[in-house]
CSV table of C-alpha atoms in Angstrom, one decimal:
chain,number,residue,atom,x,y,z
A,24,MET,CA,9.1,23.4,1.6
A,25,LYS,CA,7.2,22.6,4.8
A,26,LYS,CA,7.9,18.9,5.0
A,27,LYS,CA,10.7,18.0,7.2
A,28,ILE,CA,10.7,14.3,7.9
A,29,ILE,CA,10.6,11.5,5.4
A,30,THR,CA,10.2,8.0,6.8
A,31,ILE,CA,11.0,5.1,4.5
A,32,SER,CA,9.7,1.6,5.4
A,33,ARG,CA,10.7,-1.1,3.0
A,34,GLU,CA,10.7,-4.8,2.1
A,35,PHE,CA,14.1,-6.4,2.3
A,36,GLY,CA,15.9,-6.2,-1.0
A,37,SER,CA,13.6,-3.5,-2.4
A,38,GLY,CA,16.2,-0.8,-2.4
A,39,GLY,CA,14.4,1.3,0.1
A,40,ARG,CA,17.5,2.2,1.9
A,41,THR,CA,19.3,3.3,-1.3
A,42,ILE,CA,16.2,5.3,-2.3
A,43,GLY,CA,16.2,7.0,1.1
A,44,ARG,CA,19.9,7.9,0.8
A,45,GLN,CA,19.3,9.4,-2.7
A,46,VAL,CA,16.3,11.4,-1.5
A,47,ALA,CA,18.3,12.8,1.4
A,48,GLN,CA,21.2,13.7,-0.9
A,49,GLU,CA,18.9,15.4,-3.4
A,50,LEU,CA,17.1,17.4,-0.7
A,51,GLY,CA,20.2,18.1,1.5
A,52,PHE,CA,18.4,16.3,4.4
A,53,ALA,CA,20.1,14.3,7.1
A,54,PHE,CA,20.0,10.6,6.5
A,55,TYR,CA,19.5,8.3,9.5
A,56,ASP,CA,20.2,4.7,8.9
A,57,LYS,CA,23.5,3.5,10.3
A,58,GLU,CA,23.7,6.6,12.4
A,59,LEU,CA,20.4,5.7,14.0
A,60,ILE,CA,21.6,2.3,14.8
A,61,GLU,CA,24.7,3.7,16.4
A,62,LYS,CA,22.7,6.1,18.5
A,63,VAL,CA,20.4,3.3,19.6
A,64,ALA,CA,23.4,1.2,20.5
A,65,GLU,CA,24.8,4.0,22.5
A,66,GLU,CA,21.5,4.8,24.3
A,67,SER,CA,20.8,1.1,25.1
A,68,GLY,CA,24.2,-0.2,25.8
A,69,PHE,CA,23.8,-2.9,23.3
A,70,ASP,CA,26.3,-3.8,20.5
A,71,LYS,CA,25.7,-2.1,17.1
A,72,GLN,CA,25.4,-5.4,15.3
A,73,TYR,CA,22.9,-6.7,17.8
A,74,ILE,CA,20.7,-3.5,17.3
A,75,GLU,CA,21.0,-3.8,13.5
A,76,GLU,CA,19.8,-7.4,13.7
A,77,GLN,CA,17.2,-7.1,16.4
A,78,GLY,CA,15.9,-3.6,16.2
A,79,GLU,CA,13.5,-4.4,13.4
A,80,TYR,CA,13.1,-8.1,14.0
A,81,ALA,CA,12.0,-8.1,17.7
A,82,PRO,CA,10.3,-9.4,19.7
A,83,ALA,CA,13.4,-11.6,20.1
A,84,LYS,CA,12.8,-15.1,21.4
A,85,SER,CA,15.9,-15.5,23.5
A,86,SER,CA,15.9,-14.2,27.0
A,87,PHE,CA,19.6,-15.1,27.5
A,88,ALA,CA,20.7,-11.5,27.2
A,89,TYR,CA,18.5,-10.5,30.2
A,90,ALA,CA,20.7,-12.0,32.9
A,91,PHE,CA,23.8,-11.2,30.9
A,92,ILE,CA,23.2,-7.5,30.3
A,93,GLY,CA,21.0,-7.0,33.4
A,94,ARG,CA,18.6,-4.6,31.7
A,95,ASP,CA,15.4,-6.1,33.1
A,96,ARG,CA,15.0,-3.8,36.0
A,97,ASN,CA,11.7,-2.6,34.9
A,98,GLY,CA,10.5,-6.0,33.8
A,99,MET,CA,10.9,-5.1,30.2
A,100,SER,CA,12.0,-7.6,27.6
A,101,ILE,CA,15.2,-6.9,25.7
A,102,SER,CA,13.0,-6.2,22.6
A,103,ASP,CA,10.9,-3.7,24.5
A,104,TYR,CA,14.0,-2.1,25.9
A,105,ILE,CA,15.5,-1.6,22.4
A,106,TRP,CA,12.1,-0.4,21.2
A,107,GLN,CA,12.0,2.3,23.9
A,108,ALA,CA,15.5,3.4,23.0
A,109,GLN,CA,14.7,3.5,19.3
A,110,ARG,CA,11.5,5.4,20.0
A,111,LYS,CA,13.3,8.0,22.1
A,112,ILE,CA,16.0,8.6,19.5
A,113,ILE,CA,13.6,8.8,16.6
A,114,LEU,CA,11.5,11.4,18.4
A,115,SER,CA,14.5,13.4,19.2
A,116,LEU,CA,16.0,13.2,15.6
A,117,ALA,CA,12.6,14.4,14.3
A,118,GLU,CA,12.9,17.5,16.5
A,119,LYS,CA,16.4,18.3,15.1
A,120,GLY,CA,15.3,19.1,11.5
A,121,ASN,CA,14.9,17.9,8.0
A,122,CYS,CA,15.7,14.2,7.7
A,123,VAL,CA,15.1,10.8,6.1
A,124,ILE,CA,14.7,7.9,8.5
A,125,VAL,CA,14.8,4.4,7.2
A,126,GLY,CA,12.8,1.6,8.9
A,127,ARG,CA,12.3,1.0,12.6
A,128,CYS,CA,8.6,1.9,12.7
A,129,ALA,CA,9.4,5.6,12.4
A,130,ASP,CA,6.1,6.2,10.5
A,131,TYR,CA,4.2,4.9,13.5
A,132,ILE,CA,6.5,6.6,16.1
A,133,LEU,CA,6.1,10.0,14.4
A,134,GLN,CA,2.4,9.6,13.6
A,135,ASP,CA,1.4,12.7,15.6
A,136,ARG,CA,3.6,15.0,13.6
A,137,GLU,CA,2.1,16.8,10.7
A,138,ASP,CA,5.4,17.3,8.9
A,139,CYS,CA,6.0,13.6,8.0
A,140,LEU,CA,5.9,12.0,4.6
A,141,ASN,CA,5.6,8.3,5.1
A,142,VAL,CA,6.8,6.0,2.3
A,143,PHE,CA,6.7,2.3,1.7
A,144,ILE,CA,8.9,0.6,-0.9
A,145,HIS,CA,8.3,-2.9,-2.2
A,146,ALA,CA,9.1,-5.0,-5.2
A,147,ASP,CA,8.3,-8.5,-6.4
A,148,MET,CA,10.2,-11.5,-5.1
A,149,GLU,CA,12.2,-12.0,-8.2
A,150,LYS,CA,13.6,-8.5,-8.5
A,151,ARG,CA,14.4,-8.5,-4.8
A,152,ALA,CA,16.1,-11.9,-4.9
A,153,GLU,CA,18.3,-10.6,-7.8
A,154,ARG,CA,19.2,-7.5,-5.8
A,155,ILE,CA,20.2,-9.2,-2.6
A,156,VAL,CA,22.4,-11.7,-4.4
A,157,LYS,CA,24.1,-8.9,-6.2
A,158,LEU,CA,24.5,-6.8,-3.0
A,159,TYR,CA,25.2,-9.4,-0.3
A,160,GLY,CA,26.2,-12.5,-2.4
A,161,GLU,CA,24.9,-16.0,-2.2
A,162,THR,CA,24.5,-17.9,1.0
A,163,ASP,CA,23.5,-21.5,1.8
A,164,LYS,CA,19.9,-20.3,2.0
A,165,ALA,CA,18.0,-19.7,-1.2
A,166,PRO,CA,17.4,-15.9,-1.8
A,167,LYS,CA,13.6,-16.3,-1.7
A,168,LYS,CA,13.9,-18.0,1.6
A,169,ARG,CA,16.0,-15.2,3.0
A,170,LEU,CA,13.6,-12.6,1.8
A,171,GLU,CA,10.6,-14.4,3.2
A,172,GLU,CA,12.3,-14.8,6.6
A,173,LYS,CA,13.3,-11.1,6.8
A,174,ASP,CA,9.9,-9.9,5.6
A,175,LYS,CA,8.1,-12.0,8.1
A,176,LYS,CA,10.3,-10.7,11.0
A,177,ARG,CA,9.7,-7.1,10.0
A,178,LYS,CA,6.0,-7.8,9.7
A,179,VAL,CA,5.8,-9.4,13.1
A,180,ASN,CA,7.9,-6.6,14.6
A,181,TYR,CA,5.7,-3.9,13.1
A,182,ARG,CA,2.5,-5.5,14.2
A,183,TYR,CA,3.8,-6.2,17.7
A,184,TYR,CA,4.7,-2.6,18.3
A,185,THR,CA,2.2,-0.7,16.2
A,186,ASP,CA,-0.8,-3.0,16.1
A,187,ARG,CA,-0.9,-2.1,12.4
A,188,GLU,CA,-0.3,-4.1,9.2
A,189,TRP,CA,3.1,-3.8,7.8
A,190,GLY,CA,2.8,-2.8,4.1
A,191,ALA,CA,-0.9,-1.9,4.3
A,192,SER,CA,-1.1,1.1,2.0
A,193,GLN,CA,-3.3,3.0,4.4
A,194,ASN,CA,-0.4,3.4,6.8
A,195,TYR,CA,1.7,5.4,4.3
A,196,HIS,CA,1.2,8.5,2.2
A,197,ILE,CA,2.8,6.8,-0.8
A,198,CYS,CA,3.8,3.2,-1.6
A,199,LEU,CA,6.0,2.5,-4.6
A,200,ASP,CA,7.0,-0.7,-6.5
A,201,SER,CA,10.7,-0.1,-7.0
A,202,GLY,CA,10.9,-3.2,-9.2
A,203,LYS,CA,8.5,-1.5,-11.6
A,204,PHE,CA,9.8,2.0,-11.6
A,205,GLY,CA,13.4,1.6,-10.6
A,206,ILE,CA,15.4,3.2,-7.7
A,207,GLU,CA,16.1,6.5,-9.5
A,208,LYS,CA,12.5,7.2,-10.4
A,209,CYS,CA,11.2,6.3,-6.9
A,210,ALA,CA,13.8,8.7,-5.3
A,211,LYS,CA,12.7,11.4,-7.8
A,212,ILE,CA,9.0,11.0,-7.1
A,213,ILE,CA,9.6,11.2,-3.3
A,214,ALA,CA,11.9,14.2,-3.4
A,215,GLU,CA,9.5,16.1,-5.6
A,216,LEU,CA,6.6,15.4,-3.3
A,217,ALA,CA,8.6,16.6,-0.3
A,218,ARG,CA,9.7,19.7,-2.2
A,219,GLU,CA,6.2,20.6,-3.3
A,220,GLU,CA,4.4,20.4,0.1
B,17,MET,CA,4.5,5.5,-24.1
B,18,LYS,CA,4.2,1.8,-23.8
B,19,LYS,CA,1.7,1.7,-21.0
B,20,LYS,CA,-1.8,1.1,-22.0
B,21,ILE,CA,-4.0,0.2,-19.1
B,22,ILE,CA,-4.3,1.9,-15.8
B,23,THR,CA,-6.3,0.2,-13.1
B,24,ILE,CA,-7.6,2.3,-10.2
B,25,SER,CA,-8.7,0.6,-7.0
B,26,ARG,CA,-9.9,2.9,-4.3
B,27,GLU,CA,-11.4,3.3,-0.9
B,28,PHE,CA,-14.9,4.6,-0.9
B,29,GLY,CA,-14.9,8.4,-0.7
B,30,SER,CA,-11.2,8.7,-1.6
B,31,GLY,CA,-11.8,10.4,-4.9
B,32,GLY,CA,-10.3,7.5,-6.8
B,33,ARG,CA,-12.9,7.6,-9.5
B,34,THR,CA,-12.4,11.3,-10.1
B,35,ILE,CA,-8.7,10.8,-10.2
B,36,GLY,CA,-9.2,8.0,-12.8
B,37,ARG,CA,-11.3,10.3,-14.9
B,38,GLN,CA,-8.7,13.1,-14.8
B,39,VAL,CA,-5.9,10.7,-15.7
B,40,ALA,CA,-7.9,9.4,-18.7
B,41,GLN,CA,-8.7,13.0,-19.8
B,42,GLU,CA,-5.1,14.1,-19.5
B,43,LEU,CA,-3.8,11.1,-21.4
B,44,GLY,CA,-6.6,10.8,-23.9
B,45,PHE,CA,-7.4,7.3,-22.7
B,46,ALA,CA,-10.8,5.6,-22.6
B,47,PHE,CA,-12.4,5.7,-19.1
B,48,TYR,CA,-14.3,2.7,-18.0
B,49,ASP,CA,-16.5,3.2,-15.0
B,50,LYS,CA,-20.2,3.6,-15.8
B,51,GLU,CA,-19.6,2.2,-19.2
B,52,LEU,CA,-18.1,-0.9,-17.7
B,53,ILE,CA,-21.2,-1.3,-15.5
B,54,GLU,CA,-23.4,-1.0,-18.6
B,55,LYS,CA,-21.5,-3.6,-20.5
B,56,VAL,CA,-21.6,-6.0,-17.5
B,57,ALA,CA,-25.4,-5.4,-17.2
B,58,GLU,CA,-25.8,-6.1,-20.9
B,59,GLU,CA,-23.6,-9.3,-20.8
B,60,SER,CA,-25.2,-10.7,-17.7
B,61,GLY,CA,-28.8,-9.7,-18.2
B,62,PHE,CA,-28.9,-8.0,-14.8
B,63,ASP,CA,-30.1,-4.5,-14.1
B,64,LYS,CA,-27.4,-1.7,-14.2
B,65,GLN,CA,-28.2,-0.6,-10.7
B,66,TYR,CA,-27.9,-4.2,-9.4
B,67,ILE,CA,-24.5,-4.5,-11.1
B,68,GLU,CA,-23.3,-1.2,-9.7
B,69,GLU,CA,-24.3,-2.3,-6.2
B,70,GLN,CA,-23.3,-5.9,-6.3
B,71,GLY,CA,-20.4,-6.0,-8.7
B,72,GLU,CA,-17.9,-4.9,-6.1
B,73,TYR,CA,-19.8,-6.0,-3.0
B,74,ALA,CA,-20.4,-9.7,-3.8
B,75,PRO,CA,-20.6,-12.5,-2.7
B,76,ALA,CA,-24.2,-11.5,-2.3
B,77,LYS,CA,-26.2,-13.2,0.4
B,78,SER,CA,-29.5,-13.5,-1.3
B,79,SER,CA,-30.3,-16.3,-3.5
B,80,PHE,CA,-33.7,-15.0,-4.5
B,81,ALA,CA,-32.6,-13.8,-7.9
B,82,TYR,CA,-31.6,-17.3,-8.8
B,83,ALA,CA,-35.0,-18.7,-9.5
B,84,PHE,CA,-36.3,-15.4,-10.7
B,85,ILE,CA,-33.7,-14.8,-13.4
B,86,GLY,CA,-32.9,-18.5,-14.0
B,87,ARG,CA,-29.2,-18.1,-14.4
B,88,ASP,CA,-28.1,-21.0,-12.3
B,89,ARG,CA,-27.8,-23.5,-15.1
B,90,ASN,CA,-24.1,-24.0,-14.3
B,91,GLY,CA,-24.6,-24.1,-10.5
B,92,MET,CA,-22.9,-20.7,-10.2
B,93,SER,CA,-24.0,-18.2,-7.6
B,94,ILE,CA,-25.3,-14.8,-8.8
B,95,SER,CA,-22.1,-13.3,-7.5
B,96,ASP,CA,-19.9,-15.7,-9.4
B,97,TYR,CA,-22.0,-15.2,-12.5
B,98,ILE,CA,-21.5,-11.4,-12.3
B,99,TRP,CA,-17.8,-11.9,-11.6
B,100,GLN,CA,-17.5,-14.0,-14.8
B,101,ALA,CA,-19.2,-11.4,-16.8
B,102,GLN,CA,-17.1,-8.6,-15.4
B,103,ARG,CA,-13.9,-10.6,-15.9
B,104,LYS,CA,-14.8,-11.3,-19.6
B,105,ILE,CA,-15.5,-7.6,-20.3
B,106,ILE,CA,-12.5,-6.3,-18.5
B,107,LEU,CA,-10.2,-8.7,-20.4
B,108,SER,CA,-11.8,-7.6,-23.7
B,109,LEU,CA,-11.6,-3.9,-22.9
B,110,ALA,CA,-7.9,-4.3,-22.1
B,111,GLU,CA,-7.4,-5.7,-25.5
B,112,LYS,CA,-9.1,-2.7,-27.2
B,113,GLY,CA,-6.4,-0.1,-26.3
B,114,ASN,CA,-5.3,2.6,-23.8
B,115,CYS,CA,-7.7,2.9,-20.9
B,116,VAL,CA,-8.3,3.6,-17.3
B,117,ILE,CA,-10.5,1.0,-15.5
B,118,VAL,CA,-11.9,1.9,-12.1
B,119,GLY,CA,-12.5,-0.9,-9.5
B,120,ARG,CA,-13.9,-4.4,-10.0
B,121,CYS,CA,-10.6,-6.2,-9.3
B,122,ALA,CA,-9.2,-5.2,-12.7
B,123,ASP,CA,-5.7,-5.2,-11.2
B,124,TYR,CA,-6.1,-8.9,-10.4
B,125,ILE,CA,-8.0,-9.8,-13.6
B,126,LEU,CA,-5.3,-8.2,-15.8
B,127,GLN,CA,-2.3,-9.4,-13.7
B,128,ASP,CA,-0.8,-11.4,-16.6
B,129,ARG,CA,-0.4,-8.3,-18.7
B,130,GLU,CA,2.8,-6.4,-18.7
B,131,ASP,CA,1.2,-3.1,-19.8
B,132,CYS,CA,-0.8,-2.4,-16.7
B,133,LEU,CA,-0.1,0.3,-14.1
B,134,ASN,CA,-2.0,-0.7,-11.0
B,135,VAL,CA,-3.0,2.1,-8.6
B,136,PHE,CA,-4.6,2.2,-5.2
B,137,ILE,CA,-6.1,5.4,-3.8
B,138,HIS,CA,-6.9,5.8,-0.1
B,139,ALA,CA,-7.4,8.6,2.4
B,140,ASP,CA,-8.1,8.9,6.1
B,141,MET,CA,-11.6,8.5,7.4
B,142,GLU,CA,-12.1,12.2,8.2
B,143,LYS,CA,-11.3,13.4,4.7
B,144,ARG,CA,-13.4,10.7,3.1
B,145,ALA,CA,-16.4,11.4,5.4
B,146,GLU,CA,-16.2,15.0,4.4
B,147,ARG,CA,-16.1,14.1,0.7
B,148,ILE,CA,-19.1,11.7,0.7
B,149,VAL,CA,-21.3,14.1,2.6
B,150,LYS,CA,-20.3,16.8,0.1
B,151,LEU,CA,-20.9,14.5,-2.9
B,152,TYR,CA,-23.8,12.3,-1.9
B,153,GLY,CA,-25.4,14.3,1.0
B,154,GLU,CA,-26.3,13.2,4.5
B,155,THR,CA,-28.2,10.0,5.2
B,156,ASP,CA,-29.6,8.4,8.3
B,157,LYS,CA,-26.3,6.6,8.7
B,158,ALA,CA,-23.3,8.4,10.0
B,159,PRO,CA,-20.7,9.0,7.2
B,160,LYS,CA,-18.0,6.9,9.0
B,161,LYS,CA,-20.4,4.0,9.3
B,162,ARG,CA,-21.2,4.3,5.6
B,163,LEU,CA,-17.5,4.3,4.8
B,164,GLU,CA,-16.7,1.3,7.0
B,165,GLU,CA,-19.5,-0.7,5.5
B,166,LYS,CA,-18.5,0.0,1.9
B,167,ASP,CA,-14.8,-0.6,2.6
B,168,LYS,CA,-15.6,-3.9,4.3
B,169,LYS,CA,-17.7,-5.1,1.4
B,170,ARG,CA,-15.0,-4.2,-1.1
B,171,LYS,CA,-12.4,-5.9,1.0
B,172,VAL,CA,-14.5,-9.1,1.3
B,173,ASN,CA,-15.2,-9.0,-2.4
B,174,TYR,CA,-11.6,-8.6,-3.4
B,175,ARG,CA,-10.4,-11.3,-1.0
B,176,TYR,CA,-13.1,-13.7,-2.1
B,177,TYR,CA,-12.3,-13.5,-5.8
B,178,THR,CA,-8.5,-12.8,-5.8
B,179,ASP,CA,-7.3,-14.4,-2.5
B,180,ARG,CA,-5.3,-11.3,-2.0
B,181,GLU,CA,-5.5,-8.5,0.6
B,182,TRP,CA,-7.4,-5.3,-0.6
B,183,GLY,CA,-5.2,-2.3,-0.1
B,184,ALA,CA,-2.0,-4.2,0.6
B,185,SER,CA,0.6,-2.1,-1.1
B,186,GLN,CA,2.3,-5.1,-2.7
B,187,ASN,CA,-0.7,-5.7,-5.0
B,188,TYR,CA,-0.3,-2.3,-6.7
B,189,HIS,CA,2.5,-0.4,-8.4
B,190,ILE,CA,1.7,2.8,-6.6
B,191,CYS,CA,-0.6,3.7,-3.7
B,192,LEU,CA,-1.4,7.3,-2.9
B,193,ASP,CA,-3.1,9.1,0.0
B,194,SER,CA,-5.4,11.5,-1.8
B,195,GLY,CA,-6.2,13.2,1.5
B,196,LYS,CA,-2.6,14.1,1.8
B,197,PHE,CA,-1.8,15.1,-1.7
B,198,GLY,CA,-5.2,16.1,-3.2
B,199,ILE,CA,-7.0,14.8,-6.2
B,200,GLU,CA,-5.1,17.0,-8.8
B,201,LYS,CA,-1.7,16.0,-7.6
B,202,CYS,CA,-2.5,12.3,-7.5
B,203,ALA,CA,-3.8,12.5,-11.1
B,204,LYS,CA,-0.7,14.3,-12.2
B,205,ILE,CA,1.7,11.7,-10.6
B,206,ILE,CA,-0.2,8.8,-12.2
B,207,ALA,CA,-0.4,10.4,-15.7
B,208,GLU,CA,3.3,11.2,-15.6
B,209,LEU,CA,4.2,7.7,-14.6
B,210,ALA,CA,2.1,6.3,-17.4
B,211,ARG,CA,3.6,8.7,-19.9
B,212,GLU,CA,7.2,7.9,-18.9
B,213,GLU,CA,7.1,4.2,-19.1
């Protein structure tokens, strides 16, 4: 197996993270999701929760944190600062060895590497709404509204930093509808592709 | 196997047609490509070559054919007229049984059916340029220019008639980079998915 890095981009509620974890387990690869967030938090000095919320949803509108955290020495916005920290960490993780990286524009950041398999996972609104209610419970906001908001933020974030279209098939080697095939099957297809190359 | 209809949308030069033919052969499915064009030509009264050129690249700009062929009784443009004929034929072919249909917005036309597997095939510019030169030879126009023009026309055609984004992963169940995986492997993945469902 030559392939070393699998990046998984995903619509909110599509099960992309779970698929990534299963692929990593099946292949014995490192799995960077929470751990990536922790590293970015450490590198940037920001709180883990803040990174988790903002790292894929920037550019953030608020500039409040500027003065508070005092990270604007280079004239960078907080979003750009987090982006730089994420980028640095993703590039260094990719050097370390076989891994699965979830989200955070890793497909774009690692585009110059030949050893990446870039995956996008999506599912229809209904299936994803069902999934987020099951996983995260109900909130005041209707599930579809929550999905639309998160997707929009990821889309804006991706376009802002990559100048590419989030979810456009041409940016990925394989895109799968997890609502159609199911989590297990998607993980199986990806692991097999990684094994065979 | 429950799945009966596989639609293959593809970037020009990605080998999507060849993949479709291989999938059909492997599964023993009917393969509608040239045959579809012939049927649309028959249904619409237009020349086969005209359908082949215009059927995926409409809306056509010229209105010359109107007066000449006299098909404007309902105030439809030539493009809309061909679209209607294509739509009717694709719906009827889908009723007939297991098949692979290449292009012509079949994924959109058959969206209400539960028995479709919608596929999109793409590849990077370099791989596609190499392929079209090998298959169709050189022309006065640079291969990349030819690819860009064809892609743009297919994109406009798809958006015009479906109000959706051509190549957006969310419109398909699976999208594959044939430049990365190769024709054989793409055909194998699709045939296996169709078999398993």
